[in-house]
Tab-separated table of C-alpha atoms and ligand atoms in Angstrom:
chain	number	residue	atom	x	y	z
A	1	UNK	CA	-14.792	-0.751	20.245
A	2	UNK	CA	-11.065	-1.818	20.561
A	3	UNK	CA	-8.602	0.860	18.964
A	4	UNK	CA	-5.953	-1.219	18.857
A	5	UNK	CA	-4.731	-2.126	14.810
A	6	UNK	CA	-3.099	-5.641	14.401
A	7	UNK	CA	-3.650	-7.115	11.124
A	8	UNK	CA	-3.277	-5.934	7.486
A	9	UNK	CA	-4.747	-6.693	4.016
A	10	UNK	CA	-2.765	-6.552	1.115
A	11	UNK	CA	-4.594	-7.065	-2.035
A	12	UNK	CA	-1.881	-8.253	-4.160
A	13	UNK	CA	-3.769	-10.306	-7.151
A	14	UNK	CA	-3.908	-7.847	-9.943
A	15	UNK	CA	-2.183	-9.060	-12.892
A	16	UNK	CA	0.372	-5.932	-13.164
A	17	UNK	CA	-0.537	-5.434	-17.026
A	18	UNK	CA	1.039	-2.345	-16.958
A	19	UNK	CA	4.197	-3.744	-16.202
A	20	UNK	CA	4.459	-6.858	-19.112
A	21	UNK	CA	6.411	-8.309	-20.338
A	22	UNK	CA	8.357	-8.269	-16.700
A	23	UNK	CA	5.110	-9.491	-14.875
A	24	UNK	CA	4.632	-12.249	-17.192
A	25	UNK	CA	6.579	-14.496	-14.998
A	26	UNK	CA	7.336	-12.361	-11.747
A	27	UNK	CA	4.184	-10.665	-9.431
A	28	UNK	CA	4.316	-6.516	-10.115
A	29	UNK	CA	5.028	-6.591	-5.937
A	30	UNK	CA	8.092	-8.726	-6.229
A	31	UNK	CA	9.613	-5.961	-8.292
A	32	UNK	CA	12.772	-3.727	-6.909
A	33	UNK	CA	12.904	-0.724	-5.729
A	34	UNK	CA	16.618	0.235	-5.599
A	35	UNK	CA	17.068	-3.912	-4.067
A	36	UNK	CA	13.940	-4.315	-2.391
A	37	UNK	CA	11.024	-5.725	-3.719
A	38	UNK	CA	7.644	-3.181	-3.251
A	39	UNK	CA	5.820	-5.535	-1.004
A	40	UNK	CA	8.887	-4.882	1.275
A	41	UNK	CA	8.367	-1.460	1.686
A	42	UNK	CA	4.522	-1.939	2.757
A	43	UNK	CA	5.295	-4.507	5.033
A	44	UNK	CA	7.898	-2.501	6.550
A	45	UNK	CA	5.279	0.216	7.136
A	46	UNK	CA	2.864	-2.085	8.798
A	47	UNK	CA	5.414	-3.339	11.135
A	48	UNK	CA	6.161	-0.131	12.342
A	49	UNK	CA	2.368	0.508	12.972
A	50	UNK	CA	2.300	-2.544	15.058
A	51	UNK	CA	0.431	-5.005	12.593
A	52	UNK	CA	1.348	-8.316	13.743
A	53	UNK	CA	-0.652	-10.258	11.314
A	54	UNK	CA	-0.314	-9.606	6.898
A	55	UNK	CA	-2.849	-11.601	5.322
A	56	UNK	CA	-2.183	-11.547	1.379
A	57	UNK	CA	-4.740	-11.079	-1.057
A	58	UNK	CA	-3.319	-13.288	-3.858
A	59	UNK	CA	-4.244	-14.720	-7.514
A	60	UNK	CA	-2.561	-17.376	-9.729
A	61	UNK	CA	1.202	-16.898	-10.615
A	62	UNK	CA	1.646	-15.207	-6.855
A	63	UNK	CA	3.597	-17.697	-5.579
A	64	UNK	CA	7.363	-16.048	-5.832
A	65	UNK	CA	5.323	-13.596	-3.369
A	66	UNK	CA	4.868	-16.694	-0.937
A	67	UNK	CA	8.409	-17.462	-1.065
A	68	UNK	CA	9.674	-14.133	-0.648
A	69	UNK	CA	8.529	-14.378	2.918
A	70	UNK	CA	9.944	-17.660	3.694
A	71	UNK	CA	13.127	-18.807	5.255
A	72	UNK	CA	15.449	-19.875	3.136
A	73	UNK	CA	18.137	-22.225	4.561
A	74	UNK	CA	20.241	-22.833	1.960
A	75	UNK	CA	20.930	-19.370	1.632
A	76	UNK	CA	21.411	-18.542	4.441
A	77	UNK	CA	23.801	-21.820	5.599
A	78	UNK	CA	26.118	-20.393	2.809
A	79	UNK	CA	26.314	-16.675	3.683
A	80	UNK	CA	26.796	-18.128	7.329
A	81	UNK	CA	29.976	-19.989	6.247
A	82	UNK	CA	31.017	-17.115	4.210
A	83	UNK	CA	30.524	-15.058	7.665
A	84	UNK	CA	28.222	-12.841	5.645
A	85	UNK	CA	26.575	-11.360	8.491
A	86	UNK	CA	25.290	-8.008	7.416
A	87	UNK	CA	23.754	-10.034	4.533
A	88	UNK	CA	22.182	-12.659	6.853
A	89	UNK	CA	20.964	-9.989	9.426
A	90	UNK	CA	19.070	-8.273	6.309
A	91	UNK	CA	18.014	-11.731	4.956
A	92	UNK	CA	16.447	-12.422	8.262
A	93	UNK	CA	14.698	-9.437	8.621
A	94	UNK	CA	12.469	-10.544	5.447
A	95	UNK	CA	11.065	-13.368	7.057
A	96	UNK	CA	7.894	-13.619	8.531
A	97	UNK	CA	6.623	-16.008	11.889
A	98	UNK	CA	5.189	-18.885	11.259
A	99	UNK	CA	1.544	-18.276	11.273
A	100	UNK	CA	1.787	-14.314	10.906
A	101	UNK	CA	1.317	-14.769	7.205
A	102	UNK	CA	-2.078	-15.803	5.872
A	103	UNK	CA	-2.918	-16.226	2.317
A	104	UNK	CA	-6.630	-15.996	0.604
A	105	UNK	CA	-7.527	-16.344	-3.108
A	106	UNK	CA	-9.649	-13.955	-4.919
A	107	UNK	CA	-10.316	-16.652	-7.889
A	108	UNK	CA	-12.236	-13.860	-9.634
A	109	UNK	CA	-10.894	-10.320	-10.327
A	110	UNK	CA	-13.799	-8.437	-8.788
A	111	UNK	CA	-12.123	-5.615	-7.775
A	112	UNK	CA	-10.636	-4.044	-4.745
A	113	UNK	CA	-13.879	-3.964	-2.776
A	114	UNK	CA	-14.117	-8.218	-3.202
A	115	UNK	CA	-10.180	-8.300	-2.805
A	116	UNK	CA	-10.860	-7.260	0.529
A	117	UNK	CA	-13.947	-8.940	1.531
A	118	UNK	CA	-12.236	-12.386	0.463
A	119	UNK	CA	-10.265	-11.813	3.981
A	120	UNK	CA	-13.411	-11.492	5.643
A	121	UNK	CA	-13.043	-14.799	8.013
A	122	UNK	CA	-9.378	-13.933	8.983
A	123	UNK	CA	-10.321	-10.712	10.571
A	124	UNK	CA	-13.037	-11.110	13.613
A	125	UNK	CA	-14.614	-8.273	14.758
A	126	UNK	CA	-11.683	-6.665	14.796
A	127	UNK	CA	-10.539	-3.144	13.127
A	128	UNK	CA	-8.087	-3.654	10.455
A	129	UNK	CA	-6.002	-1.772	8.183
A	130	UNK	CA	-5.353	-2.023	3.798
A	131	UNK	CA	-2.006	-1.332	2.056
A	132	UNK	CA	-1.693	-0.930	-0.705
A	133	UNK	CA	1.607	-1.877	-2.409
A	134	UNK	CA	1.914	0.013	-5.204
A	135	UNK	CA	1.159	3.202	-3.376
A	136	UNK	CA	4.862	3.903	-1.872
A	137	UNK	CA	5.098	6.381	0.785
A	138	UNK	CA	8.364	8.089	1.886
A	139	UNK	CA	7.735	9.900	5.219
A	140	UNK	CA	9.483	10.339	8.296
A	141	UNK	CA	6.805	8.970	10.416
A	142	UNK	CA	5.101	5.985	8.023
A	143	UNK	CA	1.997	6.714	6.966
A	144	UNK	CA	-0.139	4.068	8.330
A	145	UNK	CA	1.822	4.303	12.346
A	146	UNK	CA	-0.060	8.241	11.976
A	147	UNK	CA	-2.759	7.273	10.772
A	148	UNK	CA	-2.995	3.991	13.376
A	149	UNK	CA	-2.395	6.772	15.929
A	150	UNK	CA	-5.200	8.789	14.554
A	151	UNK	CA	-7.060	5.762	15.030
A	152	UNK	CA	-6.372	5.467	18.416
A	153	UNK	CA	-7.662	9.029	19.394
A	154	UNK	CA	-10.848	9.184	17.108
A	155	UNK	CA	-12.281	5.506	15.897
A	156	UNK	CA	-14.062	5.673	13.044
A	157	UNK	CA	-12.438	4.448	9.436
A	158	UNK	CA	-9.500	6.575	7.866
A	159	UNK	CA	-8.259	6.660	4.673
A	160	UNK	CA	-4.906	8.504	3.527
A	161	UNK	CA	-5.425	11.564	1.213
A	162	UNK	CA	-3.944	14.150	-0.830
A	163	UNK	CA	-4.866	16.435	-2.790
A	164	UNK	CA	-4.563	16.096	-6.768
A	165	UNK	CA	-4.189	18.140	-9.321
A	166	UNK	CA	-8.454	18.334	-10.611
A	167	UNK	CA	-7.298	16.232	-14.048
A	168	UNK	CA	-5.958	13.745	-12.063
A	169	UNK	CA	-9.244	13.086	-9.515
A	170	UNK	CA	-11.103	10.992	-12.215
A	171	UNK	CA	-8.138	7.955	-11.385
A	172	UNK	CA	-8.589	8.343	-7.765
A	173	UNK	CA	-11.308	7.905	-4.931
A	174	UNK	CA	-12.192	11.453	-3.870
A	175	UNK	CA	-13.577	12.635	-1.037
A	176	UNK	CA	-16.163	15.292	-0.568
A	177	UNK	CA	-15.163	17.463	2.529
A	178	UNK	CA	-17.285	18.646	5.534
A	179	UNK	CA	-15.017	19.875	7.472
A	180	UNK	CA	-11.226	20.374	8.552
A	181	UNK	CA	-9.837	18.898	11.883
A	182	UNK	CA	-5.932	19.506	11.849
A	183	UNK	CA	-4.601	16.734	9.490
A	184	UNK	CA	-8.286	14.575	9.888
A	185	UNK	CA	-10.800	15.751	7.277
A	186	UNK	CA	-14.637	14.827	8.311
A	187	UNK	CA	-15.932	13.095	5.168
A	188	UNK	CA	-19.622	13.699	4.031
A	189	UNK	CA	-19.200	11.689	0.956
A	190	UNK	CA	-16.766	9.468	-1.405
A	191	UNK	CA	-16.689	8.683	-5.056
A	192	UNK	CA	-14.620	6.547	-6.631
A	193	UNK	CA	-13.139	7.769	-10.361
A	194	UNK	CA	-15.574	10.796	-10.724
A	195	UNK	CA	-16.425	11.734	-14.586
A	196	UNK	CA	-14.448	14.689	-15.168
A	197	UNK	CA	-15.500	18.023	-13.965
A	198	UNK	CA	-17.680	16.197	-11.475
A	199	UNK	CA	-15.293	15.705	-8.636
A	200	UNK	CA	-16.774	16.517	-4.917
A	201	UNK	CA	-12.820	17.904	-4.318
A	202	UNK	CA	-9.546	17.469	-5.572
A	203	UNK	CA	-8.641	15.427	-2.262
A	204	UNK	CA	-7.941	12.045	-3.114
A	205	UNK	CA	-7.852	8.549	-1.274
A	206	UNK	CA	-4.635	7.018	-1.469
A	207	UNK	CA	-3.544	3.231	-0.296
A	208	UNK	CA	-4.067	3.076	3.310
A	209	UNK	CA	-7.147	2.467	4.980
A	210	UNK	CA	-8.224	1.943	8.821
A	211	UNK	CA	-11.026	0.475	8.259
A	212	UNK	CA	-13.900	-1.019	10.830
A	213	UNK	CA	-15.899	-4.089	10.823
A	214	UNK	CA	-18.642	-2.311	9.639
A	215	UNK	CA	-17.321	-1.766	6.227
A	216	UNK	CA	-16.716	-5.742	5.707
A	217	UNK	CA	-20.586	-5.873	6.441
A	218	UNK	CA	-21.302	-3.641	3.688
A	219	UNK	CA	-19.369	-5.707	1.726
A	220	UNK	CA	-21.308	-8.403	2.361
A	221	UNK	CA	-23.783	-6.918	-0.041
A	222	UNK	CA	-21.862	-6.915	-3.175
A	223	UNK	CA	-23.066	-4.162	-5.182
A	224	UNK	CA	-20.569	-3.340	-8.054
A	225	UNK	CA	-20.062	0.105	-8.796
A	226	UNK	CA	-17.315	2.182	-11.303
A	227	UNK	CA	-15.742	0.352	-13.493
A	228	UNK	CA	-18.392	-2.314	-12.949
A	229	UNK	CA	-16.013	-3.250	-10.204
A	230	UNK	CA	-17.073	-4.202	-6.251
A	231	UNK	CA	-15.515	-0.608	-5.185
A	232	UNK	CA	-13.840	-0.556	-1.788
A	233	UNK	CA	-14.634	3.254	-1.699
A	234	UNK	CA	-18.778	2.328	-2.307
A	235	UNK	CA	-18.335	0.281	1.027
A	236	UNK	CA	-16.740	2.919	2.729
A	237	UNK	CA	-19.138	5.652	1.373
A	238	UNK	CA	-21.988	3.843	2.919
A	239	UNK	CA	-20.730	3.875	5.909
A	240	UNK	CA	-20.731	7.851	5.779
A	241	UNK	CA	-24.329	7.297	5.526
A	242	UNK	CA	-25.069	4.796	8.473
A	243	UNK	CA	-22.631	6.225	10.873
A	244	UNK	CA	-20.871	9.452	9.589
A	245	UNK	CA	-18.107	8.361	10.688
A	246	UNK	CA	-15.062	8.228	7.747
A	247	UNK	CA	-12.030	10.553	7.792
A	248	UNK	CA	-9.613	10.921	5.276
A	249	UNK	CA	-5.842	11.895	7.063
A	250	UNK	CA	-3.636	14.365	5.443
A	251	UNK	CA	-0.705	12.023	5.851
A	252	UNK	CA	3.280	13.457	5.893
A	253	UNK	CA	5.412	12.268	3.072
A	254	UNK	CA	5.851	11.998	-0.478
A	255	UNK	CA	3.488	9.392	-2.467
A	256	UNK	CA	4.885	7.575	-5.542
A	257	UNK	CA	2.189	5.562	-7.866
A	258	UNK	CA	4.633	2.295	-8.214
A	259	UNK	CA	1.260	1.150	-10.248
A	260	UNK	CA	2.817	3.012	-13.321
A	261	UNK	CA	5.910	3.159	-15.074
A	262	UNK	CA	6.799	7.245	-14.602
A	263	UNK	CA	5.971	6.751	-10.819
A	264	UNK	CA	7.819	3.541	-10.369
A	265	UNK	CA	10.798	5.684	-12.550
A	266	UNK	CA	11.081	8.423	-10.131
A	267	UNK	CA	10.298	6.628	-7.334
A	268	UNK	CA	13.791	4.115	-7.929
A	269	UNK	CA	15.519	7.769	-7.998
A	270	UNK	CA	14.336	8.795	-5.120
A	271	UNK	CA	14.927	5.632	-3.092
A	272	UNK	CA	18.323	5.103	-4.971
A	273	UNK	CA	19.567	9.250	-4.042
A	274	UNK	CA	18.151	8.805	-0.058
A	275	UNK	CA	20.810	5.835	-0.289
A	276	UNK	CA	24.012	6.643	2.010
A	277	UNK	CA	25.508	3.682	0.003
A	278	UNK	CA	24.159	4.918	-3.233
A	279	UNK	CA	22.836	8.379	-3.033
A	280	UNK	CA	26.646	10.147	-3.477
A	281	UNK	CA	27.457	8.363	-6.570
A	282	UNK	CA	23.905	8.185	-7.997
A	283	UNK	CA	23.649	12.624	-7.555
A	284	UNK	CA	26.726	12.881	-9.982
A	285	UNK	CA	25.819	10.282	-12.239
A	286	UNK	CA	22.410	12.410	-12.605
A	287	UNK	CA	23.978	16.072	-12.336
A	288	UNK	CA	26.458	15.005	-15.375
A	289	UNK	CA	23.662	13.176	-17.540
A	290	UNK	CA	21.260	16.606	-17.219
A	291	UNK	CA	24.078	18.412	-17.959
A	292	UNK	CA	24.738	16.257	-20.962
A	293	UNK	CA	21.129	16.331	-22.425
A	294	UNK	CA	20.999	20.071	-21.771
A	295	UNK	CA	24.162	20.474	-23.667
A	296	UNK	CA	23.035	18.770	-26.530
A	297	UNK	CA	19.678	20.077	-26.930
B	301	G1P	C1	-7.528	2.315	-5.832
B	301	G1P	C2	-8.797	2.798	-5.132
B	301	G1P	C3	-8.918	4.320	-5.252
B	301	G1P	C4	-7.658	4.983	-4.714
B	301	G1P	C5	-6.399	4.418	-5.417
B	301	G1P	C6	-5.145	4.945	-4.755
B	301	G1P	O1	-7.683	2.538	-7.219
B	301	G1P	O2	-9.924	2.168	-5.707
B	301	G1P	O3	-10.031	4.777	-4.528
B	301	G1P	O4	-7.731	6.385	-4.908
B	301	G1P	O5	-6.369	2.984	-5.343
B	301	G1P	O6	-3.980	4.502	-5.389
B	301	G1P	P1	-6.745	1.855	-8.349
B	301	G1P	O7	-5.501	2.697	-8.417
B	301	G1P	O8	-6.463	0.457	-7.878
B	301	G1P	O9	-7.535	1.912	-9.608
């Protein structure tokens, strides 16, 4: 089996609910994170795990997503007269090669498990990994170049976890533990939003995924599952029983949920404080508005 990683899914149809009335007119991934939309950030972090080729998982009103990754001339003719550079350099860097940028539909929201399998005839028999966007990961090393590395040593399918606190595990996948290997975590099972109190573990899956061919396969068989949803997880979970072969990865870093409102929140602080542009200003702005609310309290 080749252990090399070069293309990525990113399911990116979901209608961002959560997030009206903003994502009435803009996708949830085209929103900022300090200035840079959240799709930015995963593609960054499948660059630097050597994915060469991003295949988008889209839906209707996704098309500000398509043009995000496109050149844009105009824009870039002007800030080249204006001698813009920096600007230019950065504008650049958001465009993708023609042809390293595939599109799919999923006309039907199905769920995560169908998001994925809609990419099924852009992928070979190849290994491939999943982002997902709204799952932001600040790390030293990015998540997915560990877990790619992880990949290389061991095969099998990986998924990121981390623990939860046990109220939390009923939003989550969660994986049922058999045993311990450094930062890889054998898997003897996988649930996907366990009823309270029924939770295998408290370690959860979050948004990246190594996945093998295999799992597309299972796919292929469609059975929905929580939710009444086609369940990524179920696919993966079956594969536990055909090849035991699934590890989650205790990944490095700190995980924000951009997929709500509080994570998205703290996540803008903590992108906007890491800022050497930013960060300086930002701390006092924040130490003297505590200080404020504390005072009057
Ligand atoms: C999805 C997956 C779930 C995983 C979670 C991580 O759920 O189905 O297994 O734990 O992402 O963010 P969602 O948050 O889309 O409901």
């Amino acid at each position: 089996m080749k252990r090399k990683v070069t293309k990525a899914i990113f399911p990116v149809a979901g209608l961002g609910t959560r997030f009206l009335p903003a994502t009435k007119s803009i996708p949830k991934e085209i929103m900022t994170l300090v200035d840079r939309p959240l799709i930015q950030y995963a593609i960054d972090e499948a660059r630097a795990a050597g994915i060469k080729e991003f295949i988008f998982v889209t839906s209707r009103g996704k098309s500000a997503l398509e043009d995000y990754f496109d050149n844009a001339p105009e824009l870039e003719s002007t800030l080249r007269k204006k001698n813009k550079t920096d600007l230019l350099d950065m504008l650049k860097s958001t465009n993708m090669d023609s042809g390293a940028i595939a599109y799919v539909r999923q006309n039907k929201a199905l769920g995560l498990g169908h998001a994925v399998w809609c990419a099924r005839r852009l992928l070979g028999n190849e290994p491939f990994a999943v982002i997902l966007p709204d799952d932001v990961i600040a790390a030293e090393k990015p998540c997915l170049q560990e877990m790619v590395e992880a990949f290389a040593e061991t095969g099998g399918n990986i998924v990121a976890a981390m623990e939860v606190p046990p109220e939390k595990t009923s939003a989550y996948g969660i994986l049922d533990i058999q045993e311990e290997k450094g930062p890889l975590v054998h898997v003897k099972g996988m649930v996907e939003k366990p009823a309270e109190g029924s939770a295998p573990s408290n370690l959860a899956v979050i948004g990246r995924y190594i996945l093998t061919p295999a799992i597309m396969q299972n796919l292929n068989r469609m059975k929905s599952g929580a939710g009444g949803e086609i369940q990524l997880t179920d696919a993966i979970a079956e594969e536990i029983a055909q090849s035991n072969n699934v590890y989650g990865y205790r990944f490095r870093g700190q995980r924000y949920d951009c997929g709500s409102k509080a994570g998205f929140l703290q996540a803008t602080v903590a992108f906007g404080l890491a800022r050497d542009d930013l960060g300086p200003e930002f701390w006092d702005y924040l130490t003297r508005m505590v200080a404020a609310r504390k005072a009057a309290q």
